[in-house]
mmCIF file of C-alpha atoms in Angstrom:
data_model
loop_
_atom_site.group_PDB
_atom_site.id
_atom_site.type_symbol
_atom_site.label_atom_id
_atom_site.label_comp_id
_atom_site.label_asym_id
_atom_site.label_seq_id
_atom_site.Cartn_x
_atom_site.Cartn_y
_atom_site.Cartn_z
ATOM 1 C CA MET A 23 238.315 65.140 264.716
ATOM 2 C CA ASN A 24 238.441 66.098 261.043
ATOM 3 C CA THR A 25 234.852 66.711 259.891
ATOM 4 C CA ALA A 26 235.728 66.239 256.205
ATOM 5 C CA SER A 27 236.850 62.654 256.772
ATOM 6 C CA ALA A 28 233.934 61.933 259.108
ATOM 7 C CA SER A 29 231.378 62.746 256.404
ATOM 8 C CA ALA A 30 233.137 60.778 253.632
ATOM 9 C CA PRO A 31 231.823 57.258 253.054
ATOM 10 C CA ALA A 32 234.003 54.494 254.384
ATOM 11 C CA PRO A 33 235.817 52.606 251.620
ATOM 12 C CA ALA A 34 234.502 49.107 250.859
ATOM 13 C CA PRO A 35 236.598 46.305 252.296
ATOM 14 C CA VAL A 36 239.265 45.207 249.826
ATOM 15 C CA ASP A 37 238.118 41.594 249.798
ATOM 16 C CA GLU A 38 234.407 42.395 249.296
ATOM 17 C CA PRO A 39 233.136 40.960 245.959
ATOM 18 C CA ASN A 40 231.674 43.265 243.367
ATOM 19 C CA TRP A 41 228.249 41.589 243.613
ATOM 20 C CA LEU A 42 225.979 41.413 240.592
ATOM 21 C CA THR A 43 223.080 43.816 240.562
ATOM 22 C CA ASP A 44 219.590 42.347 240.493
ATOM 23 C CA GLU A 45 219.424 42.973 236.739
ATOM 24 C CA GLU A 46 222.865 41.424 236.139
ATOM 25 C CA GLN A 47 221.832 38.407 238.210
ATOM 26 C CA ARG A 48 218.654 38.049 236.132
ATOM 27 C CA VAL A 49 220.632 38.233 232.871
ATOM 28 C CA TRP A 50 223.280 35.803 234.136
ATOM 29 C CA ARG A 51 220.738 33.234 235.278
ATOM 30 C CA SER A 52 218.810 33.546 232.009
ATOM 31 C CA TYR A 53 222.012 32.918 230.085
ATOM 32 C CA ILE A 54 222.944 29.859 232.179
ATOM 33 C CA GLU A 55 219.453 28.402 231.870
ATOM 34 C CA ALA A 56 219.283 28.990 228.111
ATOM 35 C CA ALA A 57 222.819 27.651 227.453
ATOM 36 C CA THR A 58 222.158 24.511 229.498
ATOM 37 C CA LEU A 59 218.779 23.846 227.884
ATOM 38 C CA LEU A 60 220.089 24.555 224.377
ATOM 39 C CA GLU A 61 223.062 22.207 224.736
ATOM 40 C CA ASP A 62 220.766 19.486 226.110
ATOM 41 C CA HIS A 63 218.225 20.030 223.303
ATOM 42 C CA LEU A 64 220.876 19.784 220.578
ATOM 43 C CA ASP A 65 222.599 16.835 222.231
ATOM 44 C CA ARG A 66 219.335 14.876 222.502
ATOM 45 C CA GLN A 67 218.413 15.661 218.883
ATOM 46 C CA LEU A 68 221.764 14.424 217.592
ATOM 47 C CA GLN A 69 221.766 11.340 219.825
ATOM 48 C CA ARG A 70 218.278 10.460 218.607
ATOM 49 C CA ASP A 71 218.813 11.184 214.909
ATOM 50 C CA ALA A 72 222.516 10.453 214.377
ATOM 51 C CA GLY A 73 223.682 8.409 217.372
ATOM 52 C CA MET A 74 226.274 10.959 218.457
ATOM 53 C CA PRO A 75 226.599 13.724 221.019
ATOM 54 C CA HIS A 76 226.697 17.365 219.987
ATOM 55 C CA VAL A 77 230.446 17.657 220.600
ATOM 56 C CA TYR A 78 231.149 14.824 218.123
ATOM 57 C CA TYR A 79 228.984 16.510 215.508
ATOM 58 C CA GLY A 80 231.028 19.688 215.970
ATOM 59 C CA LEU A 81 234.250 17.746 215.426
ATOM 60 C CA LEU A 82 232.917 16.216 212.206
ATOM 61 C CA VAL A 83 231.804 19.639 210.953
ATOM 62 C CA ARG A 84 235.197 21.187 211.688
ATOM 63 C CA LEU A 85 236.979 18.368 209.859
ATOM 64 C CA ALA A 86 234.584 18.602 206.883
ATOM 65 C CA GLU A 87 235.343 22.330 206.583
ATOM 66 C CA SER A 88 239.116 21.809 206.703
ATOM 67 C CA PRO A 89 241.408 21.348 203.698
ATOM 68 C CA ARG A 90 241.569 17.660 202.770
ATOM 69 C CA ARG A 91 239.113 17.042 205.662
ATOM 70 C CA ARG A 92 241.996 16.907 208.144
ATOM 71 C CA LEU A 93 243.357 18.871 211.080
ATOM 72 C CA ARG A 94 246.132 18.450 213.582
ATOM 73 C CA MET A 95 244.697 17.070 216.807
ATOM 74 C CA THR A 96 245.850 20.133 218.767
ATOM 75 C CA GLU A 97 244.167 22.451 216.274
ATOM 76 C CA LEU A 98 240.956 20.412 216.390
ATOM 77 C CA ALA A 99 240.972 20.624 220.203
ATOM 78 C CA MET A 100 241.406 24.402 219.941
ATOM 79 C CA HIS A 101 238.468 24.767 217.542
ATOM 80 C CA ALA A 102 236.271 22.529 219.702
ATOM 81 C CA LYS A 103 237.342 24.348 222.909
ATOM 82 C CA ILE A 104 238.028 21.037 224.669
ATOM 83 C CA THR A 105 241.022 19.458 226.364
ATOM 84 C CA ARG A 106 243.360 17.295 224.321
ATOM 85 C CA SER A 107 242.424 14.354 226.556
ATOM 86 C CA ARG A 108 238.707 14.801 225.857
ATOM 87 C CA LEU A 109 239.451 15.152 222.144
ATOM 88 C CA SER A 110 241.535 11.979 222.140
ATOM 89 C CA HIS A 111 238.654 10.078 223.737
ATOM 90 C CA ALA A 112 236.137 11.538 221.260
ATOM 91 C CA VAL A 113 238.337 10.736 218.255
ATOM 92 C CA ALA A 114 238.781 7.177 219.533
ATOM 93 C CA ARG A 115 234.975 6.782 219.560
ATOM 94 C CA LEU A 116 234.693 8.351 216.108
ATOM 95 C CA GLU A 117 237.427 5.985 214.841
ATOM 96 C CA LYS A 118 235.511 3.012 216.264
ATOM 97 C CA ASN A 119 232.497 4.128 214.193
ATOM 98 C CA GLY A 120 234.693 4.469 211.098
ATOM 99 C CA TRP A 121 233.927 8.190 210.831
ATOM 100 C CA VAL A 122 237.443 9.485 211.529
ATOM 101 C CA ARG A 123 240.936 8.058 211.274
ATOM 102 C CA ARG A 124 244.224 9.271 212.709
ATOM 103 C CA GLU A 125 247.332 9.793 210.652
ATOM 104 C CA ASP A 126 250.827 10.480 211.910
ATOM 105 C CA CYS A 127 252.249 13.878 211.104
ATOM 106 C CA PRO A 128 255.290 13.475 208.833
ATOM 107 C CA SER A 129 256.927 16.700 210.068
ATOM 108 C CA ASP A 130 256.379 16.045 213.795
ATOM 109 C CA LYS A 131 256.749 12.520 215.122
ATOM 110 C CA ARG A 132 254.595 13.349 218.173
ATOM 111 C CA GLY A 133 251.811 15.018 216.171
ATOM 112 C CA GLN A 134 248.764 13.409 214.628
ATOM 113 C CA PHE A 135 246.041 14.433 212.235
ATOM 114 C CA ALA A 136 242.364 13.604 212.588
ATOM 115 C CA VAL A 137 240.915 12.862 209.149
ATOM 116 C CA LEU A 138 237.212 12.694 208.295
ATOM 117 C CA THR A 139 236.502 9.482 206.375
ATOM 118 C CA ASP A 140 234.032 9.133 203.515
ATOM 119 C CA LYS A 141 231.735 7.275 205.926
ATOM 120 C CA GLY A 142 232.025 10.138 208.435
ATOM 121 C CA LEU A 143 231.216 12.677 205.737
ATOM 122 C CA GLN A 144 228.145 10.671 204.756
ATOM 123 C CA VAL A 145 226.946 10.540 208.391
ATOM 124 C CA LEU A 146 227.475 14.282 208.652
ATOM 125 C CA LYS A 147 225.511 14.943 205.455
ATOM 126 C CA GLN A 148 222.653 12.765 206.718
ATOM 127 C CA SER A 149 222.533 14.367 210.178
ATOM 128 C CA ALA A 150 223.052 18.012 209.156
ATOM 129 C CA PRO A 151 219.475 18.799 208.016
ATOM 130 C CA GLY A 152 217.934 17.676 211.310
ATOM 131 C CA HIS A 153 220.562 19.478 213.330
ATOM 132 C CA VAL A 154 220.152 22.715 211.383
ATOM 133 C CA ALA A 155 216.383 22.483 211.840
ATOM 134 C CA ALA A 156 216.860 22.023 215.609
ATOM 135 C CA VAL A 157 219.201 25.037 215.809
ATOM 136 C CA ARG A 158 216.864 27.165 213.725
ATOM 137 C CA GLN A 159 213.819 26.192 215.810
ATOM 138 C CA ALA A 160 215.587 26.670 219.143
ATOM 139 C CA VAL A 161 217.388 29.938 218.384
ATOM 140 C CA PHE A 162 216.929 31.774 215.106
ATOM 141 C CA ASP A 163 213.176 31.361 214.648
ATOM 142 C CA ARG A 164 212.683 33.009 218.061
ATOM 143 C CA LEU A 165 214.796 36.095 217.368
ATOM 144 C CA THR A 166 214.404 39.090 215.101
ATOM 145 C CA PRO A 167 217.259 39.789 212.664
ATOM 146 C CA GLU A 168 218.391 42.611 214.982
ATOM 147 C CA GLN A 169 218.406 40.290 217.991
ATOM 148 C CA GLN A 170 220.368 37.707 216.009
ATOM 149 C CA LYS A 171 222.975 40.324 215.123
ATOM 150 C CA SER A 172 223.182 41.502 218.746
ATOM 151 C CA LEU A 173 223.511 37.953 220.035
ATOM 152 C CA GLY A 174 226.352 37.288 217.595
ATOM 153 C CA GLU A 175 228.169 40.463 218.606
ATOM 154 C CA ILE A 176 227.738 39.767 222.318
ATOM 155 C CA MET A 177 228.932 36.167 222.095
ATOM 156 C CA ARG A 178 231.938 37.217 219.980
ATOM 157 C CA ILE A 179 232.944 39.785 222.637
ATOM 158 C CA VAL A 180 232.562 37.231 225.441
ATOM 159 C CA ALA A 181 234.519 34.555 223.537
ATOM 160 C CA GLU A 182 237.333 36.962 222.651
ATOM 161 C CA GLY A 183 237.632 38.024 226.284
ATOM 162 C CA LEU A 184 237.961 34.416 227.419
ATOM 163 C CA GLN A 185 240.710 33.523 224.941
ATOM 164 C CA PRO A 186 243.790 35.439 226.039
ATOM 165 C CA SER A 187 246.650 35.271 223.580
ATOM 166 C CA GLU A 188 249.517 35.569 226.036
ATOM 167 C CA ALA A 189 251.822 32.617 226.594
ATOM 168 C CA GLY A 190 250.824 30.369 229.437
ATOM 169 C CA ALA A 191 247.092 31.110 229.195
ATOM 170 C CA ASP A 192 244.982 28.412 230.846
ATOM 171 C CA LEU A 193 242.832 27.273 227.952
ATOM 172 C CA PRO A 194 241.292 23.801 227.544
ATOM 173 C CA TRP A 195 243.172 22.815 224.385
ATOM 174 C CA LEU A 196 246.490 23.661 226.053
ATOM 175 C CA ARG A 197 245.837 21.207 228.894
#
């Protein structure tokens, strides 16, 4: 028997997961809890004050920030990080409220634009102060400037890692 191989540790099984350490598990669970509670907090605030879910508010903001308050539906889905089907449903609800309208794309017969209406812009302007106050109270007022900077850097790294640029990537707005 070879004594050198007998004293070497046995390799871990190939299919054994790389389990999270206790500290990693603590961080992960804190993140999940905070993300879930934050989304619920913002959603409830917007439902109460503006009659819309958080995701709809994000769509209105993105359209308001776009040239001529319009974006291709596929581009809007990409910015919102949602499936095209979910976006289509959301835009239909926003259309029903008179906040958004769809326009056909002249250069692509299959494409459509989502356009923020004047009424939608007014709703956004009315709901923005309360939403900003809720975000500030829930996140920024609790963090030091250094923590805010770190949080931004961390979330940017995570988001970039989850958005591969190669063709065929499985991303929500491509489904």
